[in-house]
PDB file of C-alpha atoms in Angstrom:
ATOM      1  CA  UNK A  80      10.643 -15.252  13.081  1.00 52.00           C
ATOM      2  CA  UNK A  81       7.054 -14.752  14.338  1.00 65.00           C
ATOM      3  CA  UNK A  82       4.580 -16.515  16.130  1.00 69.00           C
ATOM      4  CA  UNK A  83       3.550 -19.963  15.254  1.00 78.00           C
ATOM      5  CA  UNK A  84       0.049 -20.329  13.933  1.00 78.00           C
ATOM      6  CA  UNK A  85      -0.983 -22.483  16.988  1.00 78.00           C
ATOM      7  CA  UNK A  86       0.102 -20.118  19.321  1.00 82.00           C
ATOM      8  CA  UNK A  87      -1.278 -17.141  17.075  1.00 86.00           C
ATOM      9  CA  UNK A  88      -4.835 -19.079  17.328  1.00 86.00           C
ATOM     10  CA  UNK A  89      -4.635 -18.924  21.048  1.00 87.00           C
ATOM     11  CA  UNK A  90      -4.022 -15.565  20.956  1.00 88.00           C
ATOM     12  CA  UNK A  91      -6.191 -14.551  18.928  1.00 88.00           C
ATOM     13  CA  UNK A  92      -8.848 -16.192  20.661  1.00 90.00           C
ATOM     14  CA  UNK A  93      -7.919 -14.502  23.941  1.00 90.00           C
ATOM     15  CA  UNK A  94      -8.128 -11.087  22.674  1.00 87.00           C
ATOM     16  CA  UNK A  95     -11.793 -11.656  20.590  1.00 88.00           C
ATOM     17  CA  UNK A  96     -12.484 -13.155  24.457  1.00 92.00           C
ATOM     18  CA  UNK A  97     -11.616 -10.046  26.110  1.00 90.00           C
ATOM     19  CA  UNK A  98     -13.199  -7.778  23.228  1.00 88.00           C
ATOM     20  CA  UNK A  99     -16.231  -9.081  23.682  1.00 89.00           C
ATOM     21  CA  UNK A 100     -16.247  -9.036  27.515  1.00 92.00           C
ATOM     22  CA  UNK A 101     -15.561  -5.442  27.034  1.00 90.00           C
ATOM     23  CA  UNK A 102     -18.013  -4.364  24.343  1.00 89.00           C
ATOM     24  CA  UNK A 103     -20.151  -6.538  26.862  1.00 88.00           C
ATOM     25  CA  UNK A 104     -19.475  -4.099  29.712  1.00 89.00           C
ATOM     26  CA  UNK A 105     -20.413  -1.330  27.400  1.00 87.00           C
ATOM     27  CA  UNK A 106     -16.533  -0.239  26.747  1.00 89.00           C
ATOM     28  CA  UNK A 107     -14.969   1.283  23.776  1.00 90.00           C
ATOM     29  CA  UNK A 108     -11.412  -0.626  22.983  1.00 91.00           C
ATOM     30  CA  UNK A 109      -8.202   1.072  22.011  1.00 90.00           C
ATOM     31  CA  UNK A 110      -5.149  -1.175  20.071  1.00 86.00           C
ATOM     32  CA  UNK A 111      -2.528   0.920  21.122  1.00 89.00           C
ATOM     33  CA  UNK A 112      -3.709   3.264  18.617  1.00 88.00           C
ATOM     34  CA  UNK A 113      -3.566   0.215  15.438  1.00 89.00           C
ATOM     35  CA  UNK A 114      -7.661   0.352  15.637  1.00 88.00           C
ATOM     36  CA  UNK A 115     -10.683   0.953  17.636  1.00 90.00           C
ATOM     37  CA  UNK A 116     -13.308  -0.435  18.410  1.00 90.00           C
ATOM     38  CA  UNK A 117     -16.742   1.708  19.027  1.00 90.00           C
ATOM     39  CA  UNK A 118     -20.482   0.176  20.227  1.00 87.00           C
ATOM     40  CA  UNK A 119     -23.223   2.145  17.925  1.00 86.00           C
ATOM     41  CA  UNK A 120     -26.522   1.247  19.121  1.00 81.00           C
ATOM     42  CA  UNK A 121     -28.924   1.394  15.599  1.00 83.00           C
ATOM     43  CA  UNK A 122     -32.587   2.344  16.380  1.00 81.00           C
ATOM     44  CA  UNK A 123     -34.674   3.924  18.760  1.00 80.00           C
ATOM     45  CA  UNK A 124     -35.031   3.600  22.233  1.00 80.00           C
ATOM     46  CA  UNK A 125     -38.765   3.128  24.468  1.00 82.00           C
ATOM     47  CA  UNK A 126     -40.493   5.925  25.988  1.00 82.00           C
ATOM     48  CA  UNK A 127     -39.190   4.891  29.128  1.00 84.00           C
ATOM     49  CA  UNK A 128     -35.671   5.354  27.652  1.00 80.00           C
ATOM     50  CA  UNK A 129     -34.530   1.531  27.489  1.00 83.00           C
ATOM     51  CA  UNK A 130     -33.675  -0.456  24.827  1.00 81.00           C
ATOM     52  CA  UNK A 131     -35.938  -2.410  23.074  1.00 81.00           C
ATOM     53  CA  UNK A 132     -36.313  -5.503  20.351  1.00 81.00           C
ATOM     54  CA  UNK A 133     -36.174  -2.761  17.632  1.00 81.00           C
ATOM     55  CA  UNK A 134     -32.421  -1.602  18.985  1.00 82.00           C
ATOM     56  CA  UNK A 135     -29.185  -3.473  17.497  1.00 83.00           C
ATOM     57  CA  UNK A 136     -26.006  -3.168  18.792  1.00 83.00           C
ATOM     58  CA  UNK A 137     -23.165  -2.643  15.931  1.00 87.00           C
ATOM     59  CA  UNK A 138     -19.215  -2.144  16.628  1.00 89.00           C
ATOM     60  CA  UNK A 139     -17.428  -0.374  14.479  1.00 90.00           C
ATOM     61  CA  UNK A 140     -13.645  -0.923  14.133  1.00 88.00           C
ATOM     62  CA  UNK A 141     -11.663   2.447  13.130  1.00 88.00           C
ATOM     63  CA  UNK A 142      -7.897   2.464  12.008  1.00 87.00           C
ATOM     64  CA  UNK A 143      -6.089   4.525  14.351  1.00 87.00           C
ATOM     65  CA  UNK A 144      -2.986   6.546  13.430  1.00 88.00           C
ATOM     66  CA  UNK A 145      -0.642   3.348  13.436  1.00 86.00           C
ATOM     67  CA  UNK A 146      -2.537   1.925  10.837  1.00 84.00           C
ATOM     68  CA  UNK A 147      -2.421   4.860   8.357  1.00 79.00           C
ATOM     69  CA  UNK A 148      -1.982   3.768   5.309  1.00 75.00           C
ATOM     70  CA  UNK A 149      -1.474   5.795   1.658  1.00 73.00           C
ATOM     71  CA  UNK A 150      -1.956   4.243  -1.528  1.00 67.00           C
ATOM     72  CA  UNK A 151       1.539   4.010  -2.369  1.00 61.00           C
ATOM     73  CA  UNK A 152       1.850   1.128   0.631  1.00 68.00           C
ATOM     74  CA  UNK A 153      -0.084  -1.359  -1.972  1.00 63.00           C
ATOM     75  CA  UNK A 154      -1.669  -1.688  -4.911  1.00 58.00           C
ATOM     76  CA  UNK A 155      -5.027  -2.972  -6.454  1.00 61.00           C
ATOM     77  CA  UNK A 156      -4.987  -4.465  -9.798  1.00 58.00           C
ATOM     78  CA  UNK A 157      -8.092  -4.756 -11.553  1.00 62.00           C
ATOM     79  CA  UNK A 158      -7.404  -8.118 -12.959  1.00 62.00           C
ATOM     80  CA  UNK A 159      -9.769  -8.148 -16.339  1.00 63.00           C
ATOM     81  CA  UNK A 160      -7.408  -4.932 -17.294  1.00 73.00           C
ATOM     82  CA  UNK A 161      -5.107  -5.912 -19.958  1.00 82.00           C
ATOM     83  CA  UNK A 162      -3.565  -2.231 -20.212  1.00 88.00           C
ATOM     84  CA  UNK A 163      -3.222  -0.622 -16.855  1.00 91.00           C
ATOM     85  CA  UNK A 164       0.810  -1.222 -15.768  1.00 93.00           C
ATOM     86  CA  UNK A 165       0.502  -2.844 -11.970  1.00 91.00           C
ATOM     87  CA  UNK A 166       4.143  -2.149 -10.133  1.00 94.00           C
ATOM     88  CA  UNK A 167       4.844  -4.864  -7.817  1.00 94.00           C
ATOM     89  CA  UNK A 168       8.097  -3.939  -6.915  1.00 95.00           C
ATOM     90  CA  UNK A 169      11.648  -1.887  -7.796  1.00 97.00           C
ATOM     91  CA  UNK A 170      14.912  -3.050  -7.094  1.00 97.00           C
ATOM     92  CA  UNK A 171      18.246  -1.952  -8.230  1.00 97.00           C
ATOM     93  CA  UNK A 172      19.979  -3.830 -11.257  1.00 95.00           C
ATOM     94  CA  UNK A 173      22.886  -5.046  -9.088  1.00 93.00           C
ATOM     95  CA  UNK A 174      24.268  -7.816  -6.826  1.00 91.00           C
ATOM     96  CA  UNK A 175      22.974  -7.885  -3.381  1.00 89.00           C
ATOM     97  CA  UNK A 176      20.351  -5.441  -4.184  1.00 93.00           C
ATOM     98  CA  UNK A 177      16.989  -5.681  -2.029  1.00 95.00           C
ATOM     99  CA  UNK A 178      13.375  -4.683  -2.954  1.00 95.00           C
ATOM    100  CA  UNK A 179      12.678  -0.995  -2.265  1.00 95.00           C
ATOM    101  CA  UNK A 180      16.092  -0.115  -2.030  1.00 96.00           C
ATOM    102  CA  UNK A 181      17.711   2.023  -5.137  1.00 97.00           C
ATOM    103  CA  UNK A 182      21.366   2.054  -5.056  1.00 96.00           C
ATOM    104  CA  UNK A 183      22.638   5.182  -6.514  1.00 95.00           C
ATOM    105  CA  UNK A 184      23.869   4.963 -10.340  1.00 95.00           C
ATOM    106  CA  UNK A 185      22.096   1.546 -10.997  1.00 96.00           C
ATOM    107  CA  UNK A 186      19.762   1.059 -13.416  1.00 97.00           C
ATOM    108  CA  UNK A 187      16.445   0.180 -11.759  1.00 97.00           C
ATOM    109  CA  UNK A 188      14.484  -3.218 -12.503  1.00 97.00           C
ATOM    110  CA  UNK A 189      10.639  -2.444 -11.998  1.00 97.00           C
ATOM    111  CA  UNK A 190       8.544  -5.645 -11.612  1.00 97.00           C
ATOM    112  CA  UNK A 191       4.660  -6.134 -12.478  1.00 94.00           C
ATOM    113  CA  UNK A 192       2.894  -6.769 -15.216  1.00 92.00           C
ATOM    114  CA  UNK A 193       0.577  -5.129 -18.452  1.00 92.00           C
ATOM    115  CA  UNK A 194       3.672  -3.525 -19.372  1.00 94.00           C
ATOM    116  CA  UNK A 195       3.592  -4.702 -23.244  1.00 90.00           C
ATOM    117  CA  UNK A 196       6.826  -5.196 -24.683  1.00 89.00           C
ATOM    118  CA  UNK A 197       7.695  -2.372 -26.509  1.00 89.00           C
ATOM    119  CA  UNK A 198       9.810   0.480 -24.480  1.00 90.00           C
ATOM    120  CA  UNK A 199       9.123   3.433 -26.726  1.00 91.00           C
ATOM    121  CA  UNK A 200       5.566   3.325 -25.352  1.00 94.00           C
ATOM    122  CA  UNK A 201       6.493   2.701 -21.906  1.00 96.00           C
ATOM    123  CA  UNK A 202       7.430   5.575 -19.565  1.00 96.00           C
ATOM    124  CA  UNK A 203       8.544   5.929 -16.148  1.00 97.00           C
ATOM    125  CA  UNK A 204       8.139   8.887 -13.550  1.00 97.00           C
ATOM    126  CA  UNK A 205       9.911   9.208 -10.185  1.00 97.00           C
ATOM    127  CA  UNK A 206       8.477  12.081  -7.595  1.00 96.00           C
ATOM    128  CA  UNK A 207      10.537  13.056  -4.661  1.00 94.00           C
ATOM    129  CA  UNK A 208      10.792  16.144  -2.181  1.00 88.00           C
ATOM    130  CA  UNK A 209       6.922  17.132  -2.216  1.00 86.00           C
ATOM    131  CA  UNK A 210       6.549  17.358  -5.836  1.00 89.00           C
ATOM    132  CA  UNK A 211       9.877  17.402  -7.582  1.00 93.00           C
ATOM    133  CA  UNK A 212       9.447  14.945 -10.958  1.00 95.00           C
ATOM    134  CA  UNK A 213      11.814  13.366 -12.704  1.00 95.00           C
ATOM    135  CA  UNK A 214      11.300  11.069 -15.748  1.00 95.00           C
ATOM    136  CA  UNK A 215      13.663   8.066 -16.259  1.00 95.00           C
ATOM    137  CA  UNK A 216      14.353   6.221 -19.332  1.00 95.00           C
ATOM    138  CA  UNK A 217      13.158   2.918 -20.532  1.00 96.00           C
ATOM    139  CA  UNK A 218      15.926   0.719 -21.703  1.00 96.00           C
ATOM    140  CA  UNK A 219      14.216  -2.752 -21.715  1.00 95.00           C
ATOM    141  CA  UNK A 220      10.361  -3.470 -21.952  1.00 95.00           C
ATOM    142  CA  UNK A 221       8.880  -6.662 -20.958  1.00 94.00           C
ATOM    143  CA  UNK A 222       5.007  -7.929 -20.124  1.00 93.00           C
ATOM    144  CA  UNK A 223       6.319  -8.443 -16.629  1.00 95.00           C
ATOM    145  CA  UNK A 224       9.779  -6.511 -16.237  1.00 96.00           C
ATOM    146  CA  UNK A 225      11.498  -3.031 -17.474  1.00 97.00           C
ATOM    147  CA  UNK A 226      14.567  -1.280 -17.058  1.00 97.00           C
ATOM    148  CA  UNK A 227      14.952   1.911 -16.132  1.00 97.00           C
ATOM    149  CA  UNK A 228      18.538   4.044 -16.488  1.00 97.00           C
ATOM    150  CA  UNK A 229      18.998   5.638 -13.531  1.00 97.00           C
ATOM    151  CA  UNK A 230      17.897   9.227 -13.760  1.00 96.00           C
ATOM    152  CA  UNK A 231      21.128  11.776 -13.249  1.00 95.00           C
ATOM    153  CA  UNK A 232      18.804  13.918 -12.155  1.00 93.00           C
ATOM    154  CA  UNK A 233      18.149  11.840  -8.621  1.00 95.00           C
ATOM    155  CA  UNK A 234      21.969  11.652  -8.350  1.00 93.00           C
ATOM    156  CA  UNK A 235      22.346  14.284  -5.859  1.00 92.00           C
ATOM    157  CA  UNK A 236      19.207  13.002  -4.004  1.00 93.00           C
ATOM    158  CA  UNK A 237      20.031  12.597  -0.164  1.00 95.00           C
ATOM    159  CA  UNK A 238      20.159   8.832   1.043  1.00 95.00           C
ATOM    160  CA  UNK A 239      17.034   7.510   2.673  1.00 95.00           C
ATOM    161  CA  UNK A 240      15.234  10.243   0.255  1.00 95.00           C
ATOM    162  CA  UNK A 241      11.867   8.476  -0.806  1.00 95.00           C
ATOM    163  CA  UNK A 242      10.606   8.129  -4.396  1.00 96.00           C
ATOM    164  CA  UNK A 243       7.102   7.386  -5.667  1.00 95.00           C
ATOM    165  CA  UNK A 244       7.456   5.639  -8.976  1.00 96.00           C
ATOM    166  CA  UNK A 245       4.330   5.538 -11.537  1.00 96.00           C
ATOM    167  CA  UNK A 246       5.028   3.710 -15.078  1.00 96.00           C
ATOM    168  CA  UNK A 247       2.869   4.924 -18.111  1.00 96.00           C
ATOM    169  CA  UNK A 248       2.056   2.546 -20.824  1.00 95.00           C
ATOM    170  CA  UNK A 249       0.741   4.459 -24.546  1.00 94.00           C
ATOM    171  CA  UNK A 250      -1.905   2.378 -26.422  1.00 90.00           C
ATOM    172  CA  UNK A 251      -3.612   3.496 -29.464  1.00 88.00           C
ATOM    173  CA  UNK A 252      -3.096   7.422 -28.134  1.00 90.00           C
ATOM    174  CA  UNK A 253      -4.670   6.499 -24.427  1.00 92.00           C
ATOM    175  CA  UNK A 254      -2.088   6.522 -21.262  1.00 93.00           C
ATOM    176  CA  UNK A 255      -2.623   3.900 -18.781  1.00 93.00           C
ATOM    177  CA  UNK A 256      -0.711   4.770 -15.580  1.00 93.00           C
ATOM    178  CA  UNK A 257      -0.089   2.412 -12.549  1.00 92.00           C
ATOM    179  CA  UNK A 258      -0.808   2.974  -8.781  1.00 90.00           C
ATOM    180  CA  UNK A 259       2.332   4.595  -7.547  1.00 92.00           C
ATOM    181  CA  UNK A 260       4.826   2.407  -5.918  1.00 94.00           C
ATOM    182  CA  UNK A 261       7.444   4.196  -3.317  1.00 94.00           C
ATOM    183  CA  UNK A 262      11.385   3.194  -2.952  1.00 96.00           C
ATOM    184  CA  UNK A 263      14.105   4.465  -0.936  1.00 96.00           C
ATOM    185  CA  UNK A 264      17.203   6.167  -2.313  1.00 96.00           C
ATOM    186  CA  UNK A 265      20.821   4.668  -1.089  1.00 95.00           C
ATOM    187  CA  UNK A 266      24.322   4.811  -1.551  1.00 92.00           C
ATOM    188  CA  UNK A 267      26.119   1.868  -3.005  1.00 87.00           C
ATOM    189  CA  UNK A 268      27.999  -0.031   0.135  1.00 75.00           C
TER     190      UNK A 268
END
């Protein structure tokens, strides 16, 4: 579902339109709290007060509150590192399982890459509940896949509970930890 590109094009050329006739009238622009966008004027006006050649006009677009996002929504790989782990996604080690979703019990598939291939220096870390940590154990190391058991400790862990995972790979006595990746926690159907 979604809109098709040649409709998205019109729209999108309707609202710059209508952005621009409104920074033209001088007028701040709210998304419905997504962004906003501000008129800075740069420089300094004439004696008189007016603006002059040596003024600019600049617009500034601000996230707003619907567009918050925390680290843990992405990730940036640095992509000349060769040791940092980069977390693309978790999913649960089961049939019908879906990305982001842990199913209670299962063993948890964690998908990136940079993470070697040798599970005793590969480690994984789950934090839940404002702070509560919880390492899992590596059964299976990969460059681009591991297996984690599932942690008995997140057993009792309320459904819809979210977890921030961060994987940790040891190389020659330096860690290397990922960007943190978040999953939710649910019951098996």
């Amino acid at each position: 579902m979604g809109v098709k590109p040649s409709a998205a094009n019109g729209i999108a050329t309707g609202l710059c339109e209508q952005l621009f006739k409104e920074f033209k009238d001088g007028n701040s622009v709210n998304f419905d709290g997504y962004f906003y966008g501000r008129l800075y004027l740069d420089g300094t006006v004439n004696a008189d007060g007016r603006i002059s050649a040596a003024n600019s006009i600049n617009i500034r677009l601000v996230k707003g509150v619907k567009w918050a996002l925390a680290a843990s929504d992405f990730s940036f790989t640095n992509i000349a590192d060769d040791k940092t782990p980069n977390v693309e996604f978790l999913i649960s080690a089961s049939t019908g399982a879906v990305r982001g979703k842990l199913i209670k019990g299962q063993a948890i598939l964690v998908n990136g890459s940079t993470f070697g291939d040798d599970a005793e220096h590969v480690s994984a870390k789950f934090v839940f509940d404002e702070g509560t940590e919880v390492v899992g154990t590596v059964t299976s190391c990969g460059e681009n896949l591991i297996t984690v058991a599932w942690p008995s400790a997140m057993s009792d862990v309320p459904d819809g509970t979210e977890v921030t995972l961060t994987v940790t790979r040891t190389e020659d006595d330096m860690e290397y930890i990922s960007m943190p990746k978040t999953a939710t926690v649910i019951s098996a159907a």
